[in-house]
Coordinates of C-alpha atoms in Angstrom, one line a residue:
M1 CA 0.0 0.0 0.0
A2 CA 1.3 3.5 -0.8
A3 CA 2.0 5.8 2.0
G4 CA -0.8 8.0 3.1
G5 CA -3.6 5.8 4.2
F6 CA -4.8 2.9 6.3
V7 CA -7.8 0.7 6.6
D8 CA -10.0 0.9 9.6
Q9 CA -11.9 -1.9 11.2
G10 CA -15.0 -1.1 9.2
G11 CA -13.3 -1.8 6.0
S12 CA -12.9 1.8 4.7
R13 CA -9.6 3.6 4.2
Q14 CA -8.6 6.4 6.5
Y15 CA -6.1 8.9 5.0
E16 CA -3.3 10.8 6.6
G17 CA -3.6 14.6 6.9
K18 CA -4.8 17.3 9.2
V19 CA -7.3 20.1 9.3
T20 CA -5.4 23.0 7.7
V21 CA -6.1 26.7 8.0
Y22 CA -6.6 26.8 4.2
V23 CA -9.4 24.2 4.5
L24 CA -11.1 26.1 7.3
I25 CA -10.9 29.4 5.3
T26 CA -12.2 27.9 2.1
C27 CA -15.1 26.1 3.8
F28 CA -16.0 29.3 5.7
V29 CA -16.1 31.3 2.5
A30 CA -18.1 28.6 0.6
A31 CA -20.5 28.2 3.5
M32 CA -21.5 31.9 3.0
G33 CA -23.7 30.5 0.2
G34 CA -25.9 29.4 3.1
L35 CA -26.3 33.1 4.1
L36 CA -28.2 33.7 0.9
F37 CA -30.7 30.9 1.6
G38 CA -31.0 31.8 5.3
Y39 CA -31.4 35.5 4.8
D40 CA -34.3 35.0 2.4
L41 CA -35.9 32.4 4.7
G42 CA -35.8 34.9 7.5
I43 CA -36.6 38.1 5.7
T44 CA -39.8 37.1 3.8
G45 CA -42.1 36.4 6.8
G46 CA -41.1 39.7 8.4
V47 CA -41.7 41.7 5.3
T48 CA -45.1 40.2 4.6
S49 CA -46.2 41.2 8.1
M50 CA -45.2 44.8 7.6
E51 CA -48.3 47.0 7.1
P52 CA -46.7 49.5 4.6
F53 CA -45.6 46.6 2.4
L54 CA -49.1 45.0 2.5
I55 CA -50.8 48.3 1.8
K56 CA -48.6 48.9 -1.3
F57 CA -48.6 45.5 -2.8
F58 CA -51.4 43.4 -1.1
P59 CA -54.1 45.8 0.1
S60 CA -56.7 43.0 0.3
V61 CA -54.5 41.1 2.8
Y62 CA -54.1 44.2 4.9
K63 CA -57.9 44.6 5.0
Q64 CA -58.2 40.9 5.9
M65 CA -55.6 41.3 8.6
K66 CA -57.6 44.2 10.1
G67 CA -60.8 42.2 10.1
E68 CA -62.5 44.3 7.4
T69 CA -63.6 41.4 5.1
G70 CA -66.0 39.6 7.4
N71 CA -63.8 36.6 8.1
D72 CA -62.7 37.1 11.7
S73 CA -61.1 33.6 12.2
T74 CA -57.6 33.9 13.7
Y75 CA -56.4 31.1 11.4
C76 CA -57.3 32.9 8.2
K77 CA -55.8 36.4 8.7
F78 CA -53.2 36.0 5.9
D79 CA -54.8 33.5 3.6
N80 CA -54.0 34.9 0.1
E81 CA -52.7 33.1 -2.9
L82 CA -50.9 36.1 -4.4
L83 CA -49.1 36.7 -1.1
T84 CA -47.9 33.2 -0.8
L85 CA -46.8 33.3 -4.5
F86 CA -44.5 36.1 -3.5
T87 CA -42.8 33.8 -1.0
S88 CA -43.0 30.5 -3.0
S89 CA -42.0 31.7 -6.5
L90 CA -38.3 31.8 -5.3
Y91 CA -38.3 28.1 -4.6
L92 CA -39.9 27.2 -7.9
A93 CA -37.1 29.1 -9.7
A94 CA -34.6 27.3 -7.5
L95 CA -36.1 24.0 -8.6
V96 CA -35.5 24.8 -12.2
A97 CA -32.1 26.3 -11.6
S98 CA -30.9 23.1 -9.8
F99 CA -30.9 21.2 -13.1
F100 CA -28.9 23.8 -14.9
A101 CA -26.5 24.1 -11.9
S102 CA -25.9 20.3 -12.0
T103 CA -24.4 20.6 -15.5
T104 CA -22.4 23.7 -14.6
T105 CA -21.0 22.2 -11.5
R106 CA -19.9 19.1 -13.3
A107 CA -18.5 20.7 -16.5
L108 CA -17.0 23.9 -15.2
G109 CA -16.4 23.1 -11.5
R110 CA -17.9 24.0 -8.2
K111 CA -16.5 27.6 -8.1
P112 CA -18.4 29.0 -11.2
S113 CA -21.7 27.6 -9.8
M114 CA -21.1 29.4 -6.5
F115 CA -20.2 32.6 -8.3
L116 CA -23.3 32.5 -10.5
G117 CA -25.5 31.8 -7.5
G118 CA -24.2 34.9 -5.8
L119 CA -24.6 37.0 -9.0
F120 CA -28.3 35.9 -9.5
F121 CA -29.1 36.6 -5.9
L122 CA -27.4 40.1 -6.1
V123 CA -29.6 41.2 -9.0
G124 CA -32.7 39.7 -7.5
A125 CA -32.2 41.5 -4.1
L126 CA -31.7 44.8 -5.8
L127 CA -34.8 44.4 -7.9
N128 CA -36.8 43.6 -4.8
G129 CA -35.4 46.5 -2.9
F130 CA -36.4 49.0 -5.6
A131 CA -39.7 47.3 -6.6
I132 CA -42.5 49.6 -7.6
N133 CA -45.0 46.9 -8.6
I134 CA -45.8 43.2 -8.2
A135 CA -44.0 42.3 -11.5
M136 CA -40.7 43.6 -10.1
L137 CA -41.2 41.7 -6.9
I138 CA -41.9 38.4 -8.6
I139 CA -39.0 38.8 -11.2
G140 CA -36.7 39.6 -8.3
R141 CA -37.9 36.6 -6.4
L142 CA -37.3 34.3 -9.5
L143 CA -33.7 35.6 -9.8
L144 CA -33.2 35.1 -6.0
G145 CA -34.4 31.5 -6.6
F146 CA -31.8 30.9 -9.3
G147 CA -29.2 32.1 -6.9
V148 CA -30.4 29.8 -4.2
G149 CA -30.6 26.9 -6.7
Y150 CA -27.0 27.3 -7.8
C151 CA -25.6 27.8 -4.3
N152 CA -27.5 24.9 -2.8
Q153 CA -26.3 22.6 -5.6
S154 CA -22.6 23.5 -5.4
V155 CA -21.8 24.5 -1.9
P156 CA -22.6 21.3 0.0
V157 CA -20.7 19.2 -2.6
Y158 CA -17.8 21.6 -2.4
L159 CA -17.6 21.3 1.4
S160 CA -17.9 17.5 1.4
E161 CA -15.1 17.2 -1.2
M162 CA -12.7 19.7 0.5
A163 CA -13.1 18.4 4.1
P164 CA -11.2 15.5 5.6
A165 CA -13.4 12.5 6.3
S166 CA -12.9 12.8 10.1
L167 CA -14.4 16.3 10.1
R168 CA -16.6 16.3 7.0
G169 CA -19.8 16.5 9.0
A170 CA -18.7 19.5 11.0
L171 CA -17.3 21.4 8.1
N172 CA -20.2 20.6 5.8
M173 CA -22.6 21.9 8.5
G174 CA -21.0 25.3 8.1
F175 CA -23.5 25.6 5.3
Q176 CA -26.4 25.1 7.7
M177 CA -24.8 27.3 10.3
A178 CA -24.6 30.1 7.7
I179 CA -28.3 29.5 6.9
T180 CA -29.2 30.0 10.6
I181 CA -27.0 33.1 10.8
G182 CA -28.8 34.5 7.7
I183 CA -32.2 33.8 9.3
F184 CA -31.2 35.4 12.6
A185 CA -29.7 38.5 10.8
A186 CA -32.9 38.8 8.7
N187 CA -35.1 38.7 11.8
L188 CA -32.9 41.3 13.5
I189 CA -33.1 43.6 10.5
N190 CA -36.8 43.2 10.2
L191 CA -37.2 44.2 13.8
Q192 CA -35.4 47.5 13.1
T193 CA -36.9 48.3 9.7
A194 CA -40.5 47.6 10.7
K195 CA -40.4 50.9 12.5
H196 CA -40.0 52.8 9.2
E197 CA -42.4 53.5 6.3
N198 CA -40.1 52.0 3.6
G199 CA -38.3 49.6 6.0
W200 CA -39.3 46.7 3.8
R201 CA -37.1 48.0 1.0
I202 CA -34.1 47.9 3.3
S203 CA -35.0 44.4 4.5
L204 CA -35.2 43.1 0.9
G205 CA -32.3 45.1 -0.5
V206 CA -29.8 44.1 2.2
G207 CA -29.9 40.6 0.7
A208 CA -27.3 42.1 -1.8
V209 CA -24.7 42.1 1.0
P210 CA -24.3 38.3 1.4
A211 CA -24.6 38.0 -2.4
V212 CA -21.6 40.3 -2.9
C213 CA -19.6 38.3 -0.3
M214 CA -20.4 35.1 -2.1
C215 CA -19.3 36.4 -5.5
F216 CA -16.2 38.0 -4.1
G217 CA -15.2 35.0 -2.0
A218 CA -15.8 32.5 -4.9
L219 CA -13.2 34.4 -7.0
F220 CA -10.5 33.5 -4.5
L221 CA -11.5 29.9 -3.7
G222 CA -9.5 27.0 -5.1
D223 CA -11.6 24.2 -6.7
T224 CA -11.8 20.8 -5.1
P225 CA -9.4 18.0 -6.1
N226 CA -12.4 15.9 -7.2
S227 CA -13.5 18.6 -9.6
L228 CA -10.0 19.3 -10.9
I229 CA -9.5 15.6 -11.7
E230 CA -12.9 15.4 -13.2
R231 CA -11.8 18.1 -15.7
G232 CA -8.4 16.5 -16.4
Q233 CA -6.3 18.8 -14.2
N234 CA -4.5 16.0 -12.3
E235 CA -1.4 18.0 -11.4
G236 CA -3.4 20.8 -10.0
A237 CA -5.6 18.4 -8.2
K238 CA -2.6 16.7 -6.4
A239 CA -1.2 20.1 -5.5
M240 CA -4.6 21.1 -4.0
L241 CA -4.8 17.9 -2.1
I242 CA -1.4 18.4 -0.6
K243 CA -2.4 22.0 0.3
I244 CA -5.7 21.0 2.0
R245 CA -4.4 18.0 3.8
G246 CA -1.2 19.6 5.1
T247 CA 1.0 16.7 4.1
D248 CA 2.9 15.3 1.1
K249 CA 1.6 11.8 1.9
V250 CA -1.5 11.9 -0.2
D251 CA -0.7 9.2 -2.8
E252 CA -3.3 6.8 -1.5
E253 CA -6.1 9.3 -1.4
F254 CA -5.0 10.8 -4.7
R255 CA -5.0 7.4 -6.4
D256 CA -8.5 6.7 -5.0
L257 CA -9.7 10.0 -6.4
I258 CA -8.2 9.1 -9.8
D259 CA -9.8 5.7 -9.8
A260 CA -13.2 7.2 -8.8
S261 CA -12.9 9.8 -11.6
E262 CA -12.0 7.1 -14.2
A263 CA -15.0 5.1 -13.1
A264 CA -17.1 8.3 -13.3
K265 CA -16.0 9.0 -16.9
M266 CA -17.4 5.6 -17.9
V267 CA -20.8 7.0 -16.9
K268 CA -22.0 9.1 -19.9
H269 CA -25.5 9.7 -18.6
P270 CA -25.5 10.2 -14.8
W271 CA -29.3 11.1 -14.8
K272 CA -30.0 7.7 -16.4
N273 CA -27.4 5.8 -14.4
I274 CA -28.5 7.0 -11.0
R275 CA -31.7 5.0 -11.7
E276 CA -29.7 1.7 -11.9
P277 CA -30.2 -0.8 -9.0
K278 CA -26.6 -0.3 -7.7
Y279 CA -27.4 3.4 -7.1
R280 CA -30.8 2.7 -5.5
P281 CA -29.8 3.8 -1.9
H282 CA -28.3 7.0 -3.3
L283 CA -31.5 7.8 -5.2
V284 CA -33.7 6.9 -2.3
F285 CA -31.9 9.2 0.2
C286 CA -31.3 12.0 -2.3
T287 CA -35.1 12.0 -2.8
M288 CA -36.6 11.2 0.6
I289 CA -34.4 13.2 2.9
P290 CA -35.1 16.6 1.3
L291 CA -38.8 15.6 1.0
F292 CA -39.0 14.7 4.7
Q293 CA -37.0 17.8 5.7
Q294 CA -39.8 20.0 4.4
F295 CA -42.5 17.9 6.0
T296 CA -41.0 18.4 9.4
G297 CA -43.1 21.6 9.2
I298 CA -40.0 23.8 9.8
N299 CA -41.0 26.3 7.2
V300 CA -44.1 27.0 9.1
I301 CA -41.7 28.7 11.5
M302 CA -38.9 29.9 9.2
F303 CA -41.0 31.4 6.4
Y304 CA -43.9 32.7 8.4
A305 CA -42.7 33.2 11.9
P306 CA -43.9 36.8 12.3
V307 CA -47.1 36.0 10.4
L308 CA -47.7 32.9 12.5
F309 CA -47.1 34.7 15.8
Q310 CA -49.4 37.5 14.7
T311 CA -52.0 35.0 13.7
L312 CA -51.8 33.5 17.2
G313 CA -52.4 36.9 18.9
F314 CA -49.0 38.4 19.3
G315 CA -48.7 42.1 18.4
N316 CA -46.7 43.1 15.4
N317 CA -43.6 44.0 17.4
A318 CA -44.0 41.0 19.7
A319 CA -44.3 38.8 16.7
L320 CA -41.0 40.1 15.2
V321 CA -39.3 39.7 18.6
S322 CA -40.6 36.1 18.9
A323 CA -39.3 35.3 15.4
L324 CA -35.9 36.8 16.4
I325 CA -35.8 34.5 19.5
S326 CA -36.7 31.4 17.6
G327 CA -34.1 32.4 15.0
G328 CA -31.5 32.8 17.7
V329 CA -32.3 29.3 19.1
N330 CA -32.0 27.9 15.6
M331 CA -28.5 29.4 15.2
V332 CA -27.2 28.3 18.6
A333 CA -28.6 24.8 18.4
T334 CA -26.9 24.3 15.0
L335 CA -23.6 24.6 16.9
V336 CA -24.6 21.5 18.9
S337 CA -24.8 19.5 15.6
I338 CA -21.4 20.9 14.4
F339 CA -19.7 19.7 17.6
T340 CA -21.4 16.3 17.8
V341 CA -22.1 15.0 14.3
D342 CA -18.6 13.5 13.9
K343 CA -18.5 12.2 17.4
F344 CA -22.0 10.6 17.8
G345 CA -22.9 10.2 14.1
R346 CA -25.7 11.2 11.8
K347 CA -28.2 8.6 12.8
L348 CA -28.4 9.4 16.5
L349 CA -29.0 13.1 15.8
F350 CA -31.7 12.2 13.3
L351 CA -33.5 10.0 15.8
E352 CA -33.2 12.3 18.8
G353 CA -34.3 15.3 16.8
G354 CA -37.3 13.4 15.4
C355 CA -38.5 12.4 18.9
Q356 CA -38.1 16.0 20.2
M357 CA -39.9 17.6 17.3
F358 CA -42.8 15.2 17.6
I359 CA -43.4 15.9 21.3
S360 CA -43.1 19.7 20.9
Q361 CA -45.4 19.8 17.8
V362 CA -48.1 17.8 19.5
A363 CA -47.9 20.1 22.5
V364 CA -48.1 23.2 20.3
G365 CA -51.2 21.8 18.5
I366 CA -52.9 21.0 21.9
M367 CA -52.2 24.6 23.2
I368 CA -53.6 26.2 20.0
A369 CA -56.6 23.9 20.0
T370 CA -57.4 24.7 23.6
A371 CA -57.0 28.5 23.1
F372 CA -58.7 29.0 19.7
G373 CA -60.7 25.9 19.1
V374 CA -62.2 25.2 15.6
K375 CA -63.7 28.7 15.1
G376 CA -60.3 30.5 15.6
K377 CA -61.6 32.8 18.3
G378 CA -59.6 33.2 21.5
S379 CA -56.4 34.5 22.8
F380 CA -53.3 33.6 24.8
S381 CA -52.5 35.0 28.2
K382 CA -48.9 36.3 28.6
G383 CA -47.9 33.1 30.4
E384 CA -49.5 30.9 27.7
A385 CA -47.8 32.9 24.9
D386 CA -44.4 32.5 26.7
A387 CA -45.1 28.7 27.0
L388 CA -46.0 28.5 23.3
L389 CA -42.9 30.3 22.3
S390 CA -40.8 28.0 24.5
L391 CA -42.3 24.9 22.8
I392 CA -41.7 26.3 19.4
C393 CA -38.0 27.0 20.4
I394 CA -37.7 23.4 21.6
Y395 CA -39.0 22.3 18.2
V396 CA -36.6 24.6 16.3
A397 CA -33.7 23.4 18.4
A398 CA -34.4 19.8 17.6
F399 CA -34.6 20.6 13.8
A400 CA -31.4 22.7 14.0
W401 CA -29.3 19.8 15.3
S402 CA -30.9 17.1 13.2
W403 CA -32.9 17.4 10.0
G404 CA -31.7 20.9 9.2
P405 CA -28.0 20.4 8.7
L406 CA -28.2 16.6 8.1
G407 CA -30.7 17.1 5.3
W408 CA -27.9 18.8 3.4
L409 CA -24.9 16.8 4.7
V410 CA -26.0 13.2 4.1
P411 CA -27.1 13.5 0.4
S412 CA -23.9 15.5 -0.4
E413 CA -21.6 12.8 1.0
I414 CA -23.2 9.5 0.0
C415 CA -23.0 9.6 -3.8
P416 CA -20.1 8.3 -5.8
L417 CA -18.4 10.8 -8.1
E418 CA -20.1 9.5 -11.3
V419 CA -23.5 10.4 -10.1
R420 CA -22.7 13.0 -7.5
S421 CA -23.8 16.1 -9.4
A422 CA -27.1 14.3 -10.4
G423 CA -27.7 13.2 -6.9
Q424 CA -27.1 16.7 -5.5
A425 CA -29.4 18.1 -8.2
I426 CA -32.1 15.7 -7.2
N427 CA -31.6 16.7 -3.5
V428 CA -31.9 20.4 -4.3
A429 CA -34.8 19.9 -6.7
V430 CA -36.9 17.8 -4.4
N431 CA -36.1 20.2 -1.5
M432 CA -37.1 23.2 -3.6
L433 CA -40.2 21.5 -5.0
F434 CA -41.6 20.7 -1.6
T435 CA -40.4 24.0 -0.1
F436 CA -42.4 25.7 -2.9
L437 CA -45.5 23.5 -2.2
I438 CA -45.4 24.1 1.6
A439 CA -44.8 27.8 1.1
Q440 CA -47.6 28.1 -1.4
V441 CA -50.3 26.2 0.6
F442 CA -49.3 26.7 4.2
L443 CA -51.5 29.8 4.9
S444 CA -54.5 28.1 3.3
M445 CA -53.7 24.9 5.2
L446 CA -53.6 26.9 8.4
C447 CA -57.0 28.4 7.5
Y448 CA -58.7 25.1 6.7
M449 CA -56.9 22.6 9.0
K450 CA -56.5 25.0 11.9
F451 CA -54.6 23.5 14.9
G452 CA -54.7 20.1 13.1
L453 CA -51.9 21.4 10.8
F454 CA -49.4 20.8 13.7
F455 CA -50.7 17.2 14.2
F456 CA -50.4 16.7 10.4
F457 CA -46.6 17.6 10.5
A458 CA -46.1 15.6 13.7
G459 CA -47.4 12.5 11.9
F460 CA -44.8 13.0 9.2
V461 CA -42.1 13.3 11.8
V462 CA -43.1 9.8 13.1
I463 CA -42.8 8.4 9.6
M464 CA -39.5 9.9 8.8
T465 CA -38.0 8.9 12.1
I466 CA -38.9 5.3 11.4
F467 CA -37.5 5.6 7.9
I468 CA -34.1 6.8 9.3
F469 CA -34.0 4.1 12.0
A470 CA -34.6 1.3 9.5
L471 CA -32.8 2.4 6.4
L472 CA -29.9 4.8 7.0
P473 CA -26.5 3.3 7.8
E474 CA -24.0 5.4 9.7
T475 CA -21.6 7.4 7.5
K476 CA -19.5 9.3 10.0
G477 CA -15.8 9.1 9.4
V478 CA -16.1 7.2 6.1
P479 CA -14.0 8.8 3.3
I480 CA -16.3 10.1 0.6
E481 CA -14.9 7.9 -2.1
E482 CA -15.2 4.8 0.1
M483 CA -18.9 5.2 0.9
N484 CA -20.0 2.0 -0.8
V485 CA -18.6 0.1 2.2
V486 CA -21.5 1.2 4.3
W487 CA -24.1 0.1 1.7
R488 CA -22.4 -3.3 1.5
S489 CA -22.9 -3.8 5.2
H490 CA -26.5 -2.8 5.3
W491 CA -29.3 -5.5 5.5
L492 CA -31.3 -4.0 2.6
W493 CA -28.9 -2.0 0.5
S494 CA -26.4 -4.8 0.2
K495 CA -28.9 -6.5 -2.1
F496 CA -28.6 -3.6 -4.6
V497 CA -24.9 -2.5 -4.4
P498 CA -22.8 -5.3 -6.0
E499 CA -19.5 -6.5 -4.6
D500 CA -17.6 -5.2 -7.7
N501 CA -18.8 -1.7 -7.0
K502 CA -17.0 -1.7 -3.6
A503 CA -13.8 0.2 -3.5
N504 CA -10.7 -1.9 -2.9
A505 CA -9.8 -1.9 0.7

């Protein structure tokens, strides 16, 4: 065996190397792509609860919110298809963009996709900030969606390929950490701008700041060794591998990357090949994990936190403060995942988070049912409101150290190189499709399902927790090009992944 690697007891190679400053810097810069996604998630709900914004663009919603339309149900204050289209159009655009981004990421590298993502987001944020009509708002949202689609396609793959196996989980979760920082920053900005007549313009326009950071940072990043090899730049790939591992003893890992690339070149049609039986586990998890991530119900909080809190009787300022608190919990709890994912593994965090989310969602549903009933008439006392906010924060914390970061980490690390871009594109596309659907129908679902909506999402949490328990093997510490080892040892997936598809150990 060439110097530079060894085989652990699980049958997968472990390579020499250390966590270099260069890796930390590049992963930090790349993870800023998450700021784009997070900022938009956090800013939208706050803006759509601002009265000047509603009066200018959605006057019918403003009248409905003030009880001037005859429908006085608490659950239906914000039920308006055009308003939800403002939110959800971004994710439909991101769905479309993810397929273009897959080709760009594979043919040109991870860097250009990140740069394009930042550029699209920059133009979209400026259009929204200067919007004078609905058309400018929607076009801006579509461009923001293209930015999110490109960044969500390229950044998790970039992070997984740059990071050493022993810390791949923690470094990849920098993406989710950046999302939570973006959400918290957006909530903080909304709290300040809500006091001004045109504060919504500032809230929407400030999205240009992380976009500029993404574009500027992408210009100075080095591309991953996997991507360089994929495009025939083997010398540059080895030099980059030495740089990011901090050692000259990279022959073993470099040879494995070359072998993986050669195998990938034999696959001319990754979209067709990922449907083959030997890629069945990859296809299942790249499809089901992002689907389930959206059916945790998290976007009930992340999209519409201020709207939801106002619906439940909080005043406008109190709603924004409550959204800020839940966003802060989201950010802090993500740190728990970063520090534990490579120690305790992915599966344990998934399972614990699922149990905690189920309990808190059921409790929230019971509290709302008790206070508002079916007719949607009632109120919370200050103590009850504080208890409700605490339960929502417990739920957000559970998501933040489980399905939030792991929903991006696991799909990005499990696919072999030959179908990696296709797998990540499926992950992003499914995520954006169901993000769009939830964003588009949530306010109507709240209006018609009332408190039952929280029980609806709790039921899905039970299903997805059982899914993870039965079907997900542990992937912590396994080198990204050695991942087939875990499929070969699983009771179900070993029936699909053939022995000759296993990397030589």
